[in-house]
Short mmCIF file of C-alpha atoms in Angstrom, two decimals:
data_model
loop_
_atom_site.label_atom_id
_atom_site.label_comp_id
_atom_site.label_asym_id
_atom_site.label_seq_id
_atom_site.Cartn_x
_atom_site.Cartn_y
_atom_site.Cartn_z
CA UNK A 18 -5.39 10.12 -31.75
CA UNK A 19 -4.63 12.93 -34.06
CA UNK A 20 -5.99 16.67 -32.49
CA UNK A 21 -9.23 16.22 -30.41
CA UNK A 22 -11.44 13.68 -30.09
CA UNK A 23 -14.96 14.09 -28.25
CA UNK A 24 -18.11 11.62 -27.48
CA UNK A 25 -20.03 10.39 -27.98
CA UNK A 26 -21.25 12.56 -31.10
CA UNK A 27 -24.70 12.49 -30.95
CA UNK A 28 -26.95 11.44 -27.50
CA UNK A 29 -30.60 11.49 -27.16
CA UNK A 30 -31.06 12.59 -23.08
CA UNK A 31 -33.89 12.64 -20.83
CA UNK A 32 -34.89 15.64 -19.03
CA UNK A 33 -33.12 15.18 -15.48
CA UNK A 34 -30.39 12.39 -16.29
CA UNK A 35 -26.97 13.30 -15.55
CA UNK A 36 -24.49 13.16 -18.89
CA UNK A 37 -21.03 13.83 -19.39
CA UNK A 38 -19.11 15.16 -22.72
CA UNK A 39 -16.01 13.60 -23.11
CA UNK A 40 -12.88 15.63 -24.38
CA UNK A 41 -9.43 14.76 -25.49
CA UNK A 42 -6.41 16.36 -27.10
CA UNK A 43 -2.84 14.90 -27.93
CA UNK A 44 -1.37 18.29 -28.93
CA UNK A 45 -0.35 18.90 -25.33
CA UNK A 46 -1.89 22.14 -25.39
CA UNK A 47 -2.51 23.75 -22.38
CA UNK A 48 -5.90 25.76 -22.36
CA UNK A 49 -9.04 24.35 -23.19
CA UNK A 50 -12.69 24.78 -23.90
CA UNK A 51 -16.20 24.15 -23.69
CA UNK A 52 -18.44 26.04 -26.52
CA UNK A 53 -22.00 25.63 -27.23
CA UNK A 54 -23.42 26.27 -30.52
CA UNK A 55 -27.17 27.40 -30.89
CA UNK A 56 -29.26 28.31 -34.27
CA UNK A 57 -28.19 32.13 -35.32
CA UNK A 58 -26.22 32.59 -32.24
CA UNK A 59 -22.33 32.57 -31.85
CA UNK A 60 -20.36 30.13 -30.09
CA UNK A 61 -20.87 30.37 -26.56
CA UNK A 62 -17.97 29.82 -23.52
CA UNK A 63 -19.36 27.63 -21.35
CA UNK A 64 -16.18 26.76 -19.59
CA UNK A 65 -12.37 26.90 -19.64
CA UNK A 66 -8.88 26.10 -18.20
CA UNK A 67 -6.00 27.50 -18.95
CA UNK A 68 -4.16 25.10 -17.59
CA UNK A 69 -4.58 21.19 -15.69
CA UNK A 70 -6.11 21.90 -12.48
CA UNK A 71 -7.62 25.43 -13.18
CA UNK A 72 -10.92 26.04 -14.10
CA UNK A 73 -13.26 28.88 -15.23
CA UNK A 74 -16.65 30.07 -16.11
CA UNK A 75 -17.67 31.36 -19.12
CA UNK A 76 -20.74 33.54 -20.51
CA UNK A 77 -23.30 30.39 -19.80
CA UNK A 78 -21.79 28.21 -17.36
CA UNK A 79 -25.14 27.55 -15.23
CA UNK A 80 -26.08 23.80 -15.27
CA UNK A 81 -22.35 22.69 -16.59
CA UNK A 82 -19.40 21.77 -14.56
CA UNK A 83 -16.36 20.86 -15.83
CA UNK A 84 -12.60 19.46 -14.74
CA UNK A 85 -9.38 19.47 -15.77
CA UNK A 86 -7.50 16.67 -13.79
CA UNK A 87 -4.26 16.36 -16.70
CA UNK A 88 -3.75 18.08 -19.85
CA UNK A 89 -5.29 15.77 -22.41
CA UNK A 90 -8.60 15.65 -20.92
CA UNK A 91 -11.73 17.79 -20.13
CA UNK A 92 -14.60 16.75 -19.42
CA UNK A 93 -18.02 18.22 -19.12
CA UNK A 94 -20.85 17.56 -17.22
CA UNK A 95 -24.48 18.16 -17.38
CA UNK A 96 -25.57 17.34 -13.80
CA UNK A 97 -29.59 17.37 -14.39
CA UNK A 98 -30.30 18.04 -18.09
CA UNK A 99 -33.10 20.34 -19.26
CA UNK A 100 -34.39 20.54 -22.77
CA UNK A 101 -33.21 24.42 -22.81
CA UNK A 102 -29.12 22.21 -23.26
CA UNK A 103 -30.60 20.82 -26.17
CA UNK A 104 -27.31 21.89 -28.17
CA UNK A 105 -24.40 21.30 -30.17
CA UNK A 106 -21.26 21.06 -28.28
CA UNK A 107 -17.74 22.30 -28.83
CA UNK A 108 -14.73 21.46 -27.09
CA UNK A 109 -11.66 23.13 -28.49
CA UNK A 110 -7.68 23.45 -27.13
CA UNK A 111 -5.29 26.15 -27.65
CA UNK A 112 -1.62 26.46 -27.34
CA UNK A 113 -1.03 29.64 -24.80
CA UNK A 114 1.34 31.74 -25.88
CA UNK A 115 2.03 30.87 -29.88
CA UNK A 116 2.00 33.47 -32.52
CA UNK A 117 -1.63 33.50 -33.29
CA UNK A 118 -2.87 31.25 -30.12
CA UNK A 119 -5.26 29.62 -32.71
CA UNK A 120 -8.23 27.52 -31.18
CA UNK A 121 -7.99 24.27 -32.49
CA UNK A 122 -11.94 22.32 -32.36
CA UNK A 123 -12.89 18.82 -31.74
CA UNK A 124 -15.96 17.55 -34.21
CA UNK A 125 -18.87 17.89 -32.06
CA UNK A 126 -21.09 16.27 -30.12
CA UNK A 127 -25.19 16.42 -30.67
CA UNK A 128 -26.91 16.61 -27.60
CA UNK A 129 -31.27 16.67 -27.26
CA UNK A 130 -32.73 16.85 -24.34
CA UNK A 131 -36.18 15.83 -24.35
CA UNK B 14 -21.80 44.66 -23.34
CA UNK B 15 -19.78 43.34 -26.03
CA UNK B 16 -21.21 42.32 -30.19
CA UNK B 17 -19.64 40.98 -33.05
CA UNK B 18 -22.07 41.83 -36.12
CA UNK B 19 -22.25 39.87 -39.25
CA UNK B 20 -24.70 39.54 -41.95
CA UNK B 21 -26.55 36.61 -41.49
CA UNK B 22 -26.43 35.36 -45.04
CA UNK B 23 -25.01 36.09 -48.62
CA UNK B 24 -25.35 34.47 -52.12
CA UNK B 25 -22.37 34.61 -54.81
CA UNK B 26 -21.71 33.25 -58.00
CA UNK B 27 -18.73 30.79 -58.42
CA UNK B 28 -15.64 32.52 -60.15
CA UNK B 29 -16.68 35.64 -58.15
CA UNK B 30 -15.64 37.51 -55.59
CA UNK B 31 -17.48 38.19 -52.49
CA UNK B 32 -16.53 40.76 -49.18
CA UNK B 33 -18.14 39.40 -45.46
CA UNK B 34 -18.08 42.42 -43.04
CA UNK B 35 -17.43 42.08 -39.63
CA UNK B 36 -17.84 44.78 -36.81
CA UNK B 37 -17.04 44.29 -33.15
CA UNK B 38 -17.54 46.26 -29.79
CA UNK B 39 -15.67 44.54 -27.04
CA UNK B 40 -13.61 45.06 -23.86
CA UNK B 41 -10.39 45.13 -24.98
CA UNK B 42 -8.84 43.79 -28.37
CA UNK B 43 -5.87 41.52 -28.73
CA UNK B 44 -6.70 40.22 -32.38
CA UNK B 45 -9.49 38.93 -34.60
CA UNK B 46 -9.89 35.98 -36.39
CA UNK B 47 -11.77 34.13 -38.85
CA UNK B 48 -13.14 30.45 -38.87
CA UNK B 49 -14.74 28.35 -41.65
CA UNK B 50 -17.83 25.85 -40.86
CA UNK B 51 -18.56 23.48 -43.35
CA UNK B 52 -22.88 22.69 -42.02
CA UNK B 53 -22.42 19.48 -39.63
CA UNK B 54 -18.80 20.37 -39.01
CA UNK B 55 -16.34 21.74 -36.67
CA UNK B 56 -14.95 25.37 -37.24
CA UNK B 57 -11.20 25.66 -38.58
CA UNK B 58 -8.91 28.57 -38.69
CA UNK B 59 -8.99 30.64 -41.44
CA UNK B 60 -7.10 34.20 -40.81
CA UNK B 61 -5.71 36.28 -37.77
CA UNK B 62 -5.51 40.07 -37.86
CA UNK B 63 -3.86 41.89 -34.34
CA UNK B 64 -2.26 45.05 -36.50
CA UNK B 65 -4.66 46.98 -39.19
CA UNK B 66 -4.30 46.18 -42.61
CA UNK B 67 -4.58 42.92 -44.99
CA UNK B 68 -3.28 39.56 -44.50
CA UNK B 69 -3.31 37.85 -48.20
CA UNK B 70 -3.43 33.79 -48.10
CA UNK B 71 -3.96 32.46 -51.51
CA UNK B 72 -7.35 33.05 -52.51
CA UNK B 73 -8.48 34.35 -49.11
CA UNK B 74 -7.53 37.52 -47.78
CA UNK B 75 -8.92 39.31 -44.08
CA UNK B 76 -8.31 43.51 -43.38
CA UNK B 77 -8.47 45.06 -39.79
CA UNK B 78 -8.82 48.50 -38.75
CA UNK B 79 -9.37 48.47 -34.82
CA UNK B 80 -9.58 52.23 -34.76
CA UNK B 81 -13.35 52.11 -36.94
CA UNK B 82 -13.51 48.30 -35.07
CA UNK B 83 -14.17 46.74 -38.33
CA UNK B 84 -12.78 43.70 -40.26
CA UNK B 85 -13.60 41.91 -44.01
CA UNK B 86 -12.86 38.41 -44.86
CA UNK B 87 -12.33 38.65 -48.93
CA UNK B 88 -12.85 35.44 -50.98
CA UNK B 89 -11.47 35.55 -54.39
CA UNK B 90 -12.44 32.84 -57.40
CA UNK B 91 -15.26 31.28 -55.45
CA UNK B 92 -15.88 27.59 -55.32
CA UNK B 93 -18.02 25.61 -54.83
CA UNK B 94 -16.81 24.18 -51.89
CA UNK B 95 -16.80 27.60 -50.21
CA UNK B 96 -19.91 27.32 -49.20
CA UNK B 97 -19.91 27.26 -45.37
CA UNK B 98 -20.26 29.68 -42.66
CA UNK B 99 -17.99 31.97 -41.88
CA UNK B 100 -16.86 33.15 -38.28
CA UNK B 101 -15.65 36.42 -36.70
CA UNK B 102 -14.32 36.51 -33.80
CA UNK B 103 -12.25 38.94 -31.20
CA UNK B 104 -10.30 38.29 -28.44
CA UNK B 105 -10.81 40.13 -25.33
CA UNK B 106 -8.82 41.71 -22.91
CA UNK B 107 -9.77 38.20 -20.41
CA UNK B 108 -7.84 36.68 -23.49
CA UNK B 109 -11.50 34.89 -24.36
CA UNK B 110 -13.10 34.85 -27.73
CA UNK B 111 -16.14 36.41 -28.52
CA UNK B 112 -17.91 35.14 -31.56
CA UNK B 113 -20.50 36.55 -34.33
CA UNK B 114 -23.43 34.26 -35.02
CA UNK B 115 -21.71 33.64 -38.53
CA UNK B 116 -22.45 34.50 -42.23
CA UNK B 117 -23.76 31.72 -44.27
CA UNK B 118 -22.37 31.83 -47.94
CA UNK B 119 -24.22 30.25 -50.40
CA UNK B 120 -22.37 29.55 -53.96
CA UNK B 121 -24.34 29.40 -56.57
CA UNK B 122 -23.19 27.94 -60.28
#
């Protein structure tokens, strides 16, 4: 593995099934997000963790949950889709306290919720 | 509330030179930055700005001033290949990143 890896990267879903995102970085960094990514709106914090075993919410956290049980992975779960998640998803790691604290992103997954 | 405004789209020739204007009104400021998207891709890091002025890196380069809270990403000698969105951002005083809805730059031959 070479950055972050997510799946799967595209998932047809319907309405009221439970789905989870997968996440994974080999950086070792030690924050960690979940961005969604709608038609002419910006990214979108869903959740975070700044660190294994710390979570947070974001601006649209409703419907999502998320852990953060070791460093390399974060998962995020959709516990009862609804067509209004119908999204792409971002998951992206940072290393805290570096010169620029650059987010570093994973390549997506496709999720429709139908 | 906080906003990050960018023009939704531009057109340029290739060999040009084109300006994308960002301004922000947030809670706090502890840097802006710029992404790239390629369309079906992931965004990747493209400039940081904390201090006003320009940061030159090869053919791209980004200005700051926080005090009018207003940034430019500059693209010199346009490619073809530039054509992507591009992403402003700001950090916050929570240390989160708030993000425009992008400019879409469109090269044309």
């Amino acid at each position: 593995i070479a950055g972050i890896t997510q799946a799967p990267t595209s998932q047809i879903l319907a309405a009221g099934r439970r789905m989870t995102l997968r996440c994974t970085q080999d950086m070792r960094h030690n924050a960690m997000y979940w961005y969604r990514q709608d038609l002419g709106l910006g990214l979108r914090l869903i959740h975070y963790s700044n660190t294994a075993g710390t979570t947070g919410k974001g601006e649209v956290p409703d419907g999502y949950s998320v852990s953060r049980a070791n460093t390399d992975d974060f998962p995020l779960t959709l516990a009862s889709a609804v067509p209004s998640q119908t999204s792409v998803y971002f998951c992206a790691s940072r290393k805290r306290g570096g010169s620029t604290d650059t987010q570093y992103f994973g390549p997506g997954t496709r999720l429709t919720v139908l | 509330g906080q906003n990050i405004d960018q023009p939704t789209e531009m057109t340029a020739t290739e060999g040009a030179i084109v300006q994308i204007n960002c301004t922000y009104q947030t809670s706090g400021f502890n840097g802006l930055f710029w992404y790239q998207q390629h369309a079906g891709e992931a965004p990747t890091f493209l400039s940081y700005n904390v201090l006003d002025g320009l940061e030159e890196k090869g053919r791209f380069s980004s200005f700051l001033s926080r005090s009018k809270g207003y940034s430019y990403l500059l693209l010199k000698e346009l490619q073809m290949k530039d054509s992507a969105s591009y992403l402003c951002a700001v950090r916050d005083s929570n240390y989160q990143l708030i993000w425009g809805a992008g400019t879409k730059l469109i090269i044309k031959p």
